[in-house]
Tab-separated table of C-alpha atoms in Angstrom:
chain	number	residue	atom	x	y	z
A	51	UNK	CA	115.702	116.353	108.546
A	52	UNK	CA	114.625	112.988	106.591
A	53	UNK	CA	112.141	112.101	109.923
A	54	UNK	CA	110.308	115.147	109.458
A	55	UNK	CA	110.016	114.905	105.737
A	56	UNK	CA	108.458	111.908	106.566
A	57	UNK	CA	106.467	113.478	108.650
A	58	UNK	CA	104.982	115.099	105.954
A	59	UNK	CA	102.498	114.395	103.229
A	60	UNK	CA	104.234	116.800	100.865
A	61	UNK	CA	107.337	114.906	102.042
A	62	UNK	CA	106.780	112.012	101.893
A	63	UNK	CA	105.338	111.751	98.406
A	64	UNK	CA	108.253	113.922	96.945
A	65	UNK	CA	110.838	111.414	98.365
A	66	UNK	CA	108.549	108.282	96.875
A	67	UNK	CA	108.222	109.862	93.540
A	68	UNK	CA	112.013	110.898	93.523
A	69	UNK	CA	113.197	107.426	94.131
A	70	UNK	CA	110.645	106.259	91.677
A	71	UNK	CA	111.599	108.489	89.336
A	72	UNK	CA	115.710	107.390	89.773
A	73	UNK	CA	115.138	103.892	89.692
A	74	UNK	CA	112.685	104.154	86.634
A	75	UNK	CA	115.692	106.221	84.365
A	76	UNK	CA	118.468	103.422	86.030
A	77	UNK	CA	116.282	101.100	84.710
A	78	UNK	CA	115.294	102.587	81.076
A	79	UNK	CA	118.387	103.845	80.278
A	80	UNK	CA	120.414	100.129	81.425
A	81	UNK	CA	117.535	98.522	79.295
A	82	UNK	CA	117.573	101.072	76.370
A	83	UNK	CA	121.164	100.645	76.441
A	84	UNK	CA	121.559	97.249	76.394
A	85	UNK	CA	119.118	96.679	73.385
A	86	UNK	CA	121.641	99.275	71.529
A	87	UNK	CA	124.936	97.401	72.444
A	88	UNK	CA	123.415	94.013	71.460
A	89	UNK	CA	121.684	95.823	68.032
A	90	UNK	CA	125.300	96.895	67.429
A	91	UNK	CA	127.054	93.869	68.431
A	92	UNK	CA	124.888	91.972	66.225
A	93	UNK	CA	125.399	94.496	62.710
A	94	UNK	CA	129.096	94.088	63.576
A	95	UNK	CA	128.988	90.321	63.595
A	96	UNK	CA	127.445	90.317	60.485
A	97	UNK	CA	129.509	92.853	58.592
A	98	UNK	CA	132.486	90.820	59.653
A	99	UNK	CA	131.195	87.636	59.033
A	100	UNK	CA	130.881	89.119	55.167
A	101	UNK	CA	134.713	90.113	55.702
A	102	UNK	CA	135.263	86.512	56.037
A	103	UNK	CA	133.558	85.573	52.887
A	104	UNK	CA	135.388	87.659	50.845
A	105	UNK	CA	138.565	86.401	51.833
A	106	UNK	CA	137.271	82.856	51.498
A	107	UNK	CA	135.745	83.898	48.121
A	108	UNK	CA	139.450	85.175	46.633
A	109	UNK	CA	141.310	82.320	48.556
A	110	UNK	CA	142.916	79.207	46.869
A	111	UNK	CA	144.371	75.928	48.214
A	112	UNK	CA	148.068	75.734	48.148
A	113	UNK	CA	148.901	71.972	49.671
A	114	UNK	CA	148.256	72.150	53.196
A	115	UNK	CA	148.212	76.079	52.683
A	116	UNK	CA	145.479	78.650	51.147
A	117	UNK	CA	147.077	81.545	48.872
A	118	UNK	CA	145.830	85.235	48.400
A	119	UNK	CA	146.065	87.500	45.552
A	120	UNK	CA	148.176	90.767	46.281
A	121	UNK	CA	145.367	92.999	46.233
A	122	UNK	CA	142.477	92.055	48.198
A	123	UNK	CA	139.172	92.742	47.359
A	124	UNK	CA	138.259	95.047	50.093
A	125	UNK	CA	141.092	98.042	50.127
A	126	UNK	CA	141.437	98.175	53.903
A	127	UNK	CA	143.059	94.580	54.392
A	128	UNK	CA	145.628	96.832	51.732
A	129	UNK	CA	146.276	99.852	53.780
A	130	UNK	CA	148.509	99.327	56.575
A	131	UNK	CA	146.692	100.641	60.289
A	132	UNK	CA	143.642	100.813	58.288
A	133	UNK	CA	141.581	98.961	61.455
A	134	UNK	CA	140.834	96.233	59.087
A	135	UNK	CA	143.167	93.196	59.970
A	136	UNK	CA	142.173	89.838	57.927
A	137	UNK	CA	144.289	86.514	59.230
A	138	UNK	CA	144.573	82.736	58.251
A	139	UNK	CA	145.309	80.217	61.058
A	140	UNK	CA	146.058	76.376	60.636
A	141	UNK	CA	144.371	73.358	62.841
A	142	UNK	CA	147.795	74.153	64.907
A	143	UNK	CA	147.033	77.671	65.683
A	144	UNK	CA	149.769	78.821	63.522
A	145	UNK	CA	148.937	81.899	61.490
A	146	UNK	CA	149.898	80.767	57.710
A	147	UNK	CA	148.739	84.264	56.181
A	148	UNK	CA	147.593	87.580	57.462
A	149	UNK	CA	146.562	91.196	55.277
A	150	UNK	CA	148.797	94.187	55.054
A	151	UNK	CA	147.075	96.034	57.502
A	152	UNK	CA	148.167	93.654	60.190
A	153	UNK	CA	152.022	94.838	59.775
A	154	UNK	CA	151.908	97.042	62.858
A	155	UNK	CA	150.322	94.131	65.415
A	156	UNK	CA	152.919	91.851	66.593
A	157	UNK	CA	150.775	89.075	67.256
A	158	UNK	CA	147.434	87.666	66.558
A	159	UNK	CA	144.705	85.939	68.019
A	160	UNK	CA	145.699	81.894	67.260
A	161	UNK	CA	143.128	79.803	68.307
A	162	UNK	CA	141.640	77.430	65.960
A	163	UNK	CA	138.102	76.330	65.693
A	164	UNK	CA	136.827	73.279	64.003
A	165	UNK	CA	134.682	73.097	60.821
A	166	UNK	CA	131.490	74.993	60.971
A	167	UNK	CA	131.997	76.736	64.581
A	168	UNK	CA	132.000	80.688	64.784
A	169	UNK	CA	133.043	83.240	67.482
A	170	UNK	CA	132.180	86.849	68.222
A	171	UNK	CA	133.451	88.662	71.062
A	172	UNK	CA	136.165	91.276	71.859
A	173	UNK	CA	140.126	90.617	72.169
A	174	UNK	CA	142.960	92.834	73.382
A	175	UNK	CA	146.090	92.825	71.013
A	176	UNK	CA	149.802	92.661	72.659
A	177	UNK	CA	151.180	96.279	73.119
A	178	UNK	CA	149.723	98.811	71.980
A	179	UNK	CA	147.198	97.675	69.365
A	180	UNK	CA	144.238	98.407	72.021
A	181	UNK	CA	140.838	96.504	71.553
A	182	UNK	CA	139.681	94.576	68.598
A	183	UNK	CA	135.978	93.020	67.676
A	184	UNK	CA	136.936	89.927	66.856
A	185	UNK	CA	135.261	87.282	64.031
A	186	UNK	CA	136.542	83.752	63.714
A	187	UNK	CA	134.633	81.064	61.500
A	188	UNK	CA	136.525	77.278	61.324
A	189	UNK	CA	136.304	76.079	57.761
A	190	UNK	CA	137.952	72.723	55.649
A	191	UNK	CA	139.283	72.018	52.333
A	192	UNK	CA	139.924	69.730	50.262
A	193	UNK	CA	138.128	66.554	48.991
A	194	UNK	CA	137.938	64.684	52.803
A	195	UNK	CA	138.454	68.272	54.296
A	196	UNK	CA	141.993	67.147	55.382
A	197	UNK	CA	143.043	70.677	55.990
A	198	UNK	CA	141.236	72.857	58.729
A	199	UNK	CA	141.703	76.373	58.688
A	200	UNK	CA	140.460	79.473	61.326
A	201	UNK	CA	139.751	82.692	59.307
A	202	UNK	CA	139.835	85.644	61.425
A	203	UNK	CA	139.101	89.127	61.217
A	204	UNK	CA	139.357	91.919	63.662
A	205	UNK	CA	138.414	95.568	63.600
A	206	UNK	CA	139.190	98.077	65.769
A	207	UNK	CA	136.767	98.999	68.433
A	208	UNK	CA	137.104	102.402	68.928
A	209	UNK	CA	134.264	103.400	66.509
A	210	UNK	CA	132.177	101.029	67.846
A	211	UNK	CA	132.871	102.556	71.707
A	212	UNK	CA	132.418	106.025	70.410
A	213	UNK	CA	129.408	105.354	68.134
A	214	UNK	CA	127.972	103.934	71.906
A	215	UNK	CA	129.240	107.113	73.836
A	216	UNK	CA	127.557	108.651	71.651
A	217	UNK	CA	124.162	106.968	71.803
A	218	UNK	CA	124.518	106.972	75.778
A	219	UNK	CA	125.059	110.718	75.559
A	220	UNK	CA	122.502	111.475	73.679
A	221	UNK	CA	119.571	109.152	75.912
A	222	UNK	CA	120.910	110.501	78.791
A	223	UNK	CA	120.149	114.092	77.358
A	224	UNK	CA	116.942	112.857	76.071
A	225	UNK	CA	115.913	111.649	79.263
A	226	UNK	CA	117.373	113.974	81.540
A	227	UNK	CA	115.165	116.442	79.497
A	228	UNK	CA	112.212	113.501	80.080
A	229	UNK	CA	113.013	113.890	84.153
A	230	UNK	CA	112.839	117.399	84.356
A	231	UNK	CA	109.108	117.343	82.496
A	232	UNK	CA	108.168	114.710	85.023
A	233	UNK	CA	109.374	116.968	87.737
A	234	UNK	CA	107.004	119.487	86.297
A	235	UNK	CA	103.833	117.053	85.688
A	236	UNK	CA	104.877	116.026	89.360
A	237	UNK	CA	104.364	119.400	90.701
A	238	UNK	CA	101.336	120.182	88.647
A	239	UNK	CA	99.994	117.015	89.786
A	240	UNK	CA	100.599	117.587	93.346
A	241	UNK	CA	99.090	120.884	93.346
A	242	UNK	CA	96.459	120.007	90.988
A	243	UNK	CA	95.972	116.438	93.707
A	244	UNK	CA	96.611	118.440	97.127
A	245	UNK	CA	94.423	121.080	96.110
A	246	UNK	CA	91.343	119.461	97.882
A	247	UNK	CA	93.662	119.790	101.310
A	248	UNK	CA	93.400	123.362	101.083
A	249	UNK	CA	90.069	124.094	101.768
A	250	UNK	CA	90.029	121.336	105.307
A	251	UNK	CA	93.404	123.275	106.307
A	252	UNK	CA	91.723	126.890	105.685
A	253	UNK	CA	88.516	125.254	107.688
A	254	UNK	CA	90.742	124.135	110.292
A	255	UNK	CA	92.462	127.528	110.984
A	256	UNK	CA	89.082	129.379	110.408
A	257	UNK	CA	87.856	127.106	113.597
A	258	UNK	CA	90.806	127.143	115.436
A	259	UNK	CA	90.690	131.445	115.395
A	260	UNK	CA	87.250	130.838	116.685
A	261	UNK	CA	85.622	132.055	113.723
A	262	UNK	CA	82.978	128.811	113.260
A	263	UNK	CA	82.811	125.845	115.587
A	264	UNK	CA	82.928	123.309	112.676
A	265	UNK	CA	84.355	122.426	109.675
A	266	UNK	CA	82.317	124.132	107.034
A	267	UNK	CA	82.946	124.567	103.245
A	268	UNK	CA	82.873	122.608	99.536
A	269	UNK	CA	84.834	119.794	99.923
A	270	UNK	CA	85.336	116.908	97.312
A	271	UNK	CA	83.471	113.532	97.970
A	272	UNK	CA	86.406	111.477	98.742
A	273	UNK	CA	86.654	113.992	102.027
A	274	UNK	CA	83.242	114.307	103.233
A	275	UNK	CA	83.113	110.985	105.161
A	276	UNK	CA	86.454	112.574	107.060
A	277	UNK	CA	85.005	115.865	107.366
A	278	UNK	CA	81.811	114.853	108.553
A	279	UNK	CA	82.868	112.246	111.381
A	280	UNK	CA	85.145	115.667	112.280
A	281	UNK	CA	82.228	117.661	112.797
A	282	UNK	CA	80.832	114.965	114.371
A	283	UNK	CA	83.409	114.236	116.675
A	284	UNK	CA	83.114	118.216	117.757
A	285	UNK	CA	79.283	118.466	117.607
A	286	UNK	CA	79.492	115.389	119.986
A	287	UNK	CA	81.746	117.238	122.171
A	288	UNK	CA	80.364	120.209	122.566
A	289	UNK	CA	77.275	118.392	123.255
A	290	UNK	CA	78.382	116.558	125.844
A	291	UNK	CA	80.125	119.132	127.325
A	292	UNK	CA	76.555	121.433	127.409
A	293	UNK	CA	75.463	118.236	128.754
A	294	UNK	CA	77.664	117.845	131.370
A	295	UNK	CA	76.527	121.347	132.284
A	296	UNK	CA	73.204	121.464	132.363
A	297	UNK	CA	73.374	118.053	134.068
A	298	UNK	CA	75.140	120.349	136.927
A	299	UNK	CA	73.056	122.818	137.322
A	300	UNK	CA	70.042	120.744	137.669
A	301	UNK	CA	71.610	119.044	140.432
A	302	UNK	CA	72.999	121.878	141.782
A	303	UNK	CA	69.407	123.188	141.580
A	304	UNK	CA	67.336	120.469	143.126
A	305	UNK	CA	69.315	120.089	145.512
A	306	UNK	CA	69.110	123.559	146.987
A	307	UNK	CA	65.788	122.783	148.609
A	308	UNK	CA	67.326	119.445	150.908
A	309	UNK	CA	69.717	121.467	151.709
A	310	UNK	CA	67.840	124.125	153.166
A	311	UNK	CA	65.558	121.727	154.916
A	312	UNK	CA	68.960	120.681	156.356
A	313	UNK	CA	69.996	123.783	157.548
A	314	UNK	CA	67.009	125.065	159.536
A	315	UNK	CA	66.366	121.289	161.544
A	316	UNK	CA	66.712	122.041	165.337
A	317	UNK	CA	67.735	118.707	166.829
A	318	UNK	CA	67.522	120.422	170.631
A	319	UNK	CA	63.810	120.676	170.651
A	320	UNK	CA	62.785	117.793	168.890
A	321	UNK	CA	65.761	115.234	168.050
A	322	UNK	CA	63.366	112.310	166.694
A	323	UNK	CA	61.680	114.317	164.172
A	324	UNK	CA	64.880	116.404	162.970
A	325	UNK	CA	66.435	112.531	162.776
A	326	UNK	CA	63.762	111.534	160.264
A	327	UNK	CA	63.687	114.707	158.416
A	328	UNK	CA	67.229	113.961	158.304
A	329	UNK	CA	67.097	110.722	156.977
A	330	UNK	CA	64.200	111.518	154.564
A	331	UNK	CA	66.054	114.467	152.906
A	332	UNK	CA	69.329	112.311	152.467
A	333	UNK	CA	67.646	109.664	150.675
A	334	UNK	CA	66.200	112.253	148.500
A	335	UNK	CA	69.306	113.726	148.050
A	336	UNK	CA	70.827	110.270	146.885
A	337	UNK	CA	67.820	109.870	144.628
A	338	UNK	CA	68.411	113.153	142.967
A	339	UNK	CA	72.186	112.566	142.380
A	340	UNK	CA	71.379	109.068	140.855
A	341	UNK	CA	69.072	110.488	138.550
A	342	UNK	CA	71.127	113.423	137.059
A	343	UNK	CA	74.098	110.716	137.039
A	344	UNK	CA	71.665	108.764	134.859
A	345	UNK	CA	70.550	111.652	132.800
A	346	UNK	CA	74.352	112.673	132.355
A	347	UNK	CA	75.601	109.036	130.920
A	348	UNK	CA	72.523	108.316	128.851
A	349	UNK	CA	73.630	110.425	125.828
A	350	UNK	CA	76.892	108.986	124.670
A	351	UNK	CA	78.840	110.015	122.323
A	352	UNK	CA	78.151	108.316	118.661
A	353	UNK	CA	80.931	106.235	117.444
A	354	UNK	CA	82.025	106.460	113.798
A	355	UNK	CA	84.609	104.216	113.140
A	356	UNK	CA	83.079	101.020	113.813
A	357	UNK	CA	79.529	99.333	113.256
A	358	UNK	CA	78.411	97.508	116.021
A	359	UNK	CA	77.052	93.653	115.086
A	360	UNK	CA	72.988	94.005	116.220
A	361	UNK	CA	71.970	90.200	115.810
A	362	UNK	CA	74.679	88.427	118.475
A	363	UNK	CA	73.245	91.274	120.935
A	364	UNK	CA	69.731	91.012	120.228
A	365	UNK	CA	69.915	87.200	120.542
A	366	UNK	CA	71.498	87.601	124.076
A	367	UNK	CA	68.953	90.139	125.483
A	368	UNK	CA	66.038	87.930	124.133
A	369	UNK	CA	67.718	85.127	126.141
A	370	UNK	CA	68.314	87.042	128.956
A	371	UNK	CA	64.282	87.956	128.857
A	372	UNK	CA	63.058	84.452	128.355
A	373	UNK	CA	64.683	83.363	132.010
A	374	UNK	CA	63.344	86.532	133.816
A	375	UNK	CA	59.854	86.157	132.457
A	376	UNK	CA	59.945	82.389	131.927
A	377	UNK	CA	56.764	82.318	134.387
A	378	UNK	CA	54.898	84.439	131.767
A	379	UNK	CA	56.433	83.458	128.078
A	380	UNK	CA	56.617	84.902	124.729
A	381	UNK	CA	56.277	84.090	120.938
A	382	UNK	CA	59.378	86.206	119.773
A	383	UNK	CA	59.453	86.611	115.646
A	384	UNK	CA	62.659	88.028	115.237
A	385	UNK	CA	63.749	89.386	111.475
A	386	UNK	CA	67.810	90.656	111.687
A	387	UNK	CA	70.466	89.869	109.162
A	388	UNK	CA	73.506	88.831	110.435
A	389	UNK	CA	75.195	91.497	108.444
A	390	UNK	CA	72.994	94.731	110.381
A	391	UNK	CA	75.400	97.120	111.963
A	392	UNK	CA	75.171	100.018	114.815
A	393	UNK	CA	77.589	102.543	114.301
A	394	UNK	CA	77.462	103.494	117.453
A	395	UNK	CA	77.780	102.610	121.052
A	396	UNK	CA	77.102	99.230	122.106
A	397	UNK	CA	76.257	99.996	125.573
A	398	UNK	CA	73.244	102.678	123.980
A	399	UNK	CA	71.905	99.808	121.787
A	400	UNK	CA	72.023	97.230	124.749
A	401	UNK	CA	70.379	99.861	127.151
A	402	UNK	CA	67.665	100.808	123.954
A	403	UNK	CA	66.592	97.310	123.151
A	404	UNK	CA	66.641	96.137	126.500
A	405	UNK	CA	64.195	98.095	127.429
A	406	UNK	CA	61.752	98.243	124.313
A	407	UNK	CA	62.238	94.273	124.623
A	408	UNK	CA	61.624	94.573	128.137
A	409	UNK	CA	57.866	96.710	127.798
A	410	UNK	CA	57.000	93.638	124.944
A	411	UNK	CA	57.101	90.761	127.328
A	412	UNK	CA	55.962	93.164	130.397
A	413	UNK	CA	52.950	94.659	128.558
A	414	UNK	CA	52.735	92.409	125.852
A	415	UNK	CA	50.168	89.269	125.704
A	416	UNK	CA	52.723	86.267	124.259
A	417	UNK	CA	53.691	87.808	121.090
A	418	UNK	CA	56.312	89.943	119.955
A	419	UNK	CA	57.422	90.663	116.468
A	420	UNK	CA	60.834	92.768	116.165
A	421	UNK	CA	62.063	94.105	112.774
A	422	UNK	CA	65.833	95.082	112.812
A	423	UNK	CA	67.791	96.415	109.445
A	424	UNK	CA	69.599	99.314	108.235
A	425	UNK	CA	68.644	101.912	106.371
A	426	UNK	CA	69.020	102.487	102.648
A	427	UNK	CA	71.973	104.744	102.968
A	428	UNK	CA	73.695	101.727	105.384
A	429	UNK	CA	74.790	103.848	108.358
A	430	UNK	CA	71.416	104.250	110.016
A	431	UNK	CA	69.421	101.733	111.948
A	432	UNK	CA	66.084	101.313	112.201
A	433	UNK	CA	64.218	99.173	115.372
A	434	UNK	CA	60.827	97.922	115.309
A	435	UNK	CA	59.103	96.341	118.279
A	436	UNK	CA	55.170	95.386	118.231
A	437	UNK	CA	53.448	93.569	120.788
A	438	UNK	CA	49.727	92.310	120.960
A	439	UNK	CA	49.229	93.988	124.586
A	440	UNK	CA	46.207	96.940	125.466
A	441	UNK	CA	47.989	99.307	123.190
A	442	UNK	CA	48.744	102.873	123.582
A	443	UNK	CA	47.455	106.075	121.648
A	444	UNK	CA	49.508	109.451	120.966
A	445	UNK	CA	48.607	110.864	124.800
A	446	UNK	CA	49.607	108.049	126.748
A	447	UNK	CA	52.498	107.829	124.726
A	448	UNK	CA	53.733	111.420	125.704
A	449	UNK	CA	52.849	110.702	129.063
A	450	UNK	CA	54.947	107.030	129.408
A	451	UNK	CA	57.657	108.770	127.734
A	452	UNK	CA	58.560	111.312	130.625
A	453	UNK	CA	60.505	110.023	134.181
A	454	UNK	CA	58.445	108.604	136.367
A	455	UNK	CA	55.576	107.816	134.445
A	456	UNK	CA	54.229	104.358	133.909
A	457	UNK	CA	50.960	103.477	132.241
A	458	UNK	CA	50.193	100.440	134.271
A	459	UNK	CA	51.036	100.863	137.656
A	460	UNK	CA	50.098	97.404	138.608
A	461	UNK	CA	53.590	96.495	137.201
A	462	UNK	CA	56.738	97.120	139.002
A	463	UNK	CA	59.018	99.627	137.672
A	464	UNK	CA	60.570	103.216	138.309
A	465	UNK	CA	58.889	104.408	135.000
A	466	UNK	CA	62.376	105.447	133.211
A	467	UNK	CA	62.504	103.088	131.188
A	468	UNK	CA	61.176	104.604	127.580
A	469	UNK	CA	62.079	107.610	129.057
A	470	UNK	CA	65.641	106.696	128.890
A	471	UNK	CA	65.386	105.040	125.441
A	472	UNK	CA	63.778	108.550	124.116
A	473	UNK	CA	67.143	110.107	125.293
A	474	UNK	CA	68.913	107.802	123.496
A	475	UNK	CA	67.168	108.546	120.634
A	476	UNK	CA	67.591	112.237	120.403
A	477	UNK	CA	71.584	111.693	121.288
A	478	UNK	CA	71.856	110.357	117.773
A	479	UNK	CA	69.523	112.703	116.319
A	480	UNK	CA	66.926	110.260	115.664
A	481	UNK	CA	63.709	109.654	115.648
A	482	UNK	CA	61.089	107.200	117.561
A	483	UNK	CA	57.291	107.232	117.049
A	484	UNK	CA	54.850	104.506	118.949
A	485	UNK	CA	51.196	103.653	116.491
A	486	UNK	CA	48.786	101.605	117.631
A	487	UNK	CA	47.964	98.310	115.727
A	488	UNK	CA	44.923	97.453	114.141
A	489	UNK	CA	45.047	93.876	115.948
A	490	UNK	CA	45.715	95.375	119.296
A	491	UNK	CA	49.018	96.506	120.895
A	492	UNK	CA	51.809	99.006	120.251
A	493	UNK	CA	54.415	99.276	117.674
A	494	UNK	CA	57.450	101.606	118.525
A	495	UNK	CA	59.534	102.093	115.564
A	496	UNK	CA	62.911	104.269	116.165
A	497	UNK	CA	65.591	105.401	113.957
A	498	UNK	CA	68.847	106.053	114.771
């Protein structure tokens, strides 16, 4: 039961906030508390330590002895079980004099203190006298203070522990009462908080009964970025999986025709010729599968939780390009902060620059300038690659971009290159122009 609680937002936040909410009234009421029992401890000290005044006030020496009048001062020391005991002890311990109220407690506290010293606390009387706040102050008399005395005074605590049963009823009611309104603002908080959810759970369902094939509706901010890389993710896959399809039927379609040359070649009337017919078609066969494999793994899916580093991977391909065209070199004047991310594939970028970077030193007359930084909104990248070569307008442009087209044929190459880099492109929904410069050559500028 407590795993899948856990399990669950709801759940999870309700135990949180319950335990939370326990420890806070432990806490508050053992702190509230305290500060009450040491607020009353401290009035009690001090309306006994003015007990002890008055019977030093009406007190008078007597040798090594201190005498009382009859009546004291304060009518409780006078009444018998009034809770009001007053008491005289010498240096010894002895007790030399004690009030009237004292006649029902057998024995009383007997330790002396010296001149000046004080004690507070609670004591518990032989038999059945219970528990008594006790206040003892040592004092002297006489001219070289010869004579110590302990005056003592103890009053019954009862009072006291009621008057803090009391109080600890009372904040327990309070915040009991405090609990329950947080358990309230808790709930209207939660379904004030979690009302955001709703919506991506109603989306969810809506898409999972096939009624829309993404996650559509008003959705706060803090959920777009997770709501989007959803629709993503799906728009991705359903992409691919068209993809994957179309990819299919092309091959399935192209190679209909090889396979029909196969079927009608007669090797009984002419075995040499059906043998290179035979050979011919196969290779054309492995040509065609090659290129719809190609086709198929050029348009990978976008990644969104990670941004690629661009500058490490730029620096190797440029390296890479300086040792295969070291026999015909390049001024490369590279601008790309160290802090420019891809989110995307890495193997896409590689494949992309690679083979822009490729057409600069191939086409290119010794200089190439490339311009690498994201865009303002910091997901999107943007690519720049100029190079001083012949240049090429908006016709040959169209033309280099499809399979198999190159606009110098004097260079080797299968003519797939840009071609492949256009896909690449438009798998990320971006965009990728080629303008001719003033100075001579092409600048290709993509987004993506």
């Amino acid at each position: 039961m407590l795993s899948s609680r856990l399990n669950s937002l709801k759940g999870r936040l309700s135990l949180v906030t319950s335990l939370v909410l326990v420890g806070f009234l432990l806490f508050f009421s053992g702190v509230l508390e305290h500060a009450y029992r040491s607020s009353l401890d401290e009035a009690k000290q001090r309306e006994l330590q003015l007990y002890v005044y008055t019977l030093l006030a009406v007190a008078e020496p007597d040798g090594d002895r201190l005498r009382f009048p009859p009546v004291l001062p304060e009518q409780r020391f006078n009444q018998p079980d009034s809770g009001l005991i007053g008491a005289v002890t010498d240096q010894r311990g002895r007790v030399i004099w004690r009030s009237e109220s004292s006649l029902a407690v057998p024995q009383l506290p007997s330790h002396p203190l010296p001149q000046g010293r004080q004690a507070f606390g609670q004591v518990r009387l032989p038999g059945d006298a219970g528990r008594y706040t006790s206040f003892r102050q040592g004092v002297a008399w006489g001219l070289d203070n010869e004579n110590q005395f302990t005056f003592v005074v103890l009053e019954d605590a009862a009072p006291l522990r009621a008057q803090l049963e009391q109080y600890r009823s009372t904040l327990w009611r309070w915040l009991g009462l405090g609990a329950l309104l947080l358990v309230v603002a808790r709930w209207l908080v939660w379904r004030g908080g979690l009302a955001p959810l709703r919506p991506v759970a109603r989306a969810r369902q809506e898409m999972q009964r096939g009624g829309s094939d993404r996650l559509e509706g008003r959705f706060p901010r803090e959920l777009r970025p997770l709501t989007d890389n959803l629709n993503l993710l799906i728009e991705n896959e359903r992409r691919q999986r068209e993809k994957t399809r179309h990819t299919l039927a092309d091959l399935a379609h192209s190679l209909k025709t090889p396979l029909a040359v196969l079927k009608g070649l007669n090797f009984s009337s002419d075995a040499r010729t059906a043998y290179e017919t035979l050979i011919e078609q196969v290779q054309r066969m492995d040509s065609i599968i090659s290129y719809q494999l190609g086709r198929a793994v050029t348009s990978s899916p976008k990644s969104i939780l990670r941004g690629v580093p661009v500058a490490p991977l730029v620096r190797k391909i440029l390296d890479a390009l300086e040792k295969v065209y070291r026999d015909k070199p390049a001024e490369v004047q590279l601008a790309c902060d160290e802090s420019t991310l891809f989110y995307g594939d890495e193997g896409d970028l590689m494949e992309l620059l690679g083979n822009l970077l490729d057409n600069g030193y191939k086409y290119g007359a010794g200089e190439l300038s490339v311009d690498i930084r994201n865009a303002s909104d910091g997901r999107k990248l943007q690519v720049s690659v100029a190079d001083n070569g012949s240049g090429l307008d908006e016709a040959q442009w169209r033309k280099v971009t499809q399979r198999g087209v190159r606009a110098d044929q004097q260079q080797p190459g299968q003519g797939i290159g840009l071609a492949v880099v256009v896909d690449i492109v438009e798998s990320y929904e971006g965009e990728i122009t080629a303008t001719p410069r003033p100075e001579g050559g092409t600048e290709i500028r993509a987004t993506l």
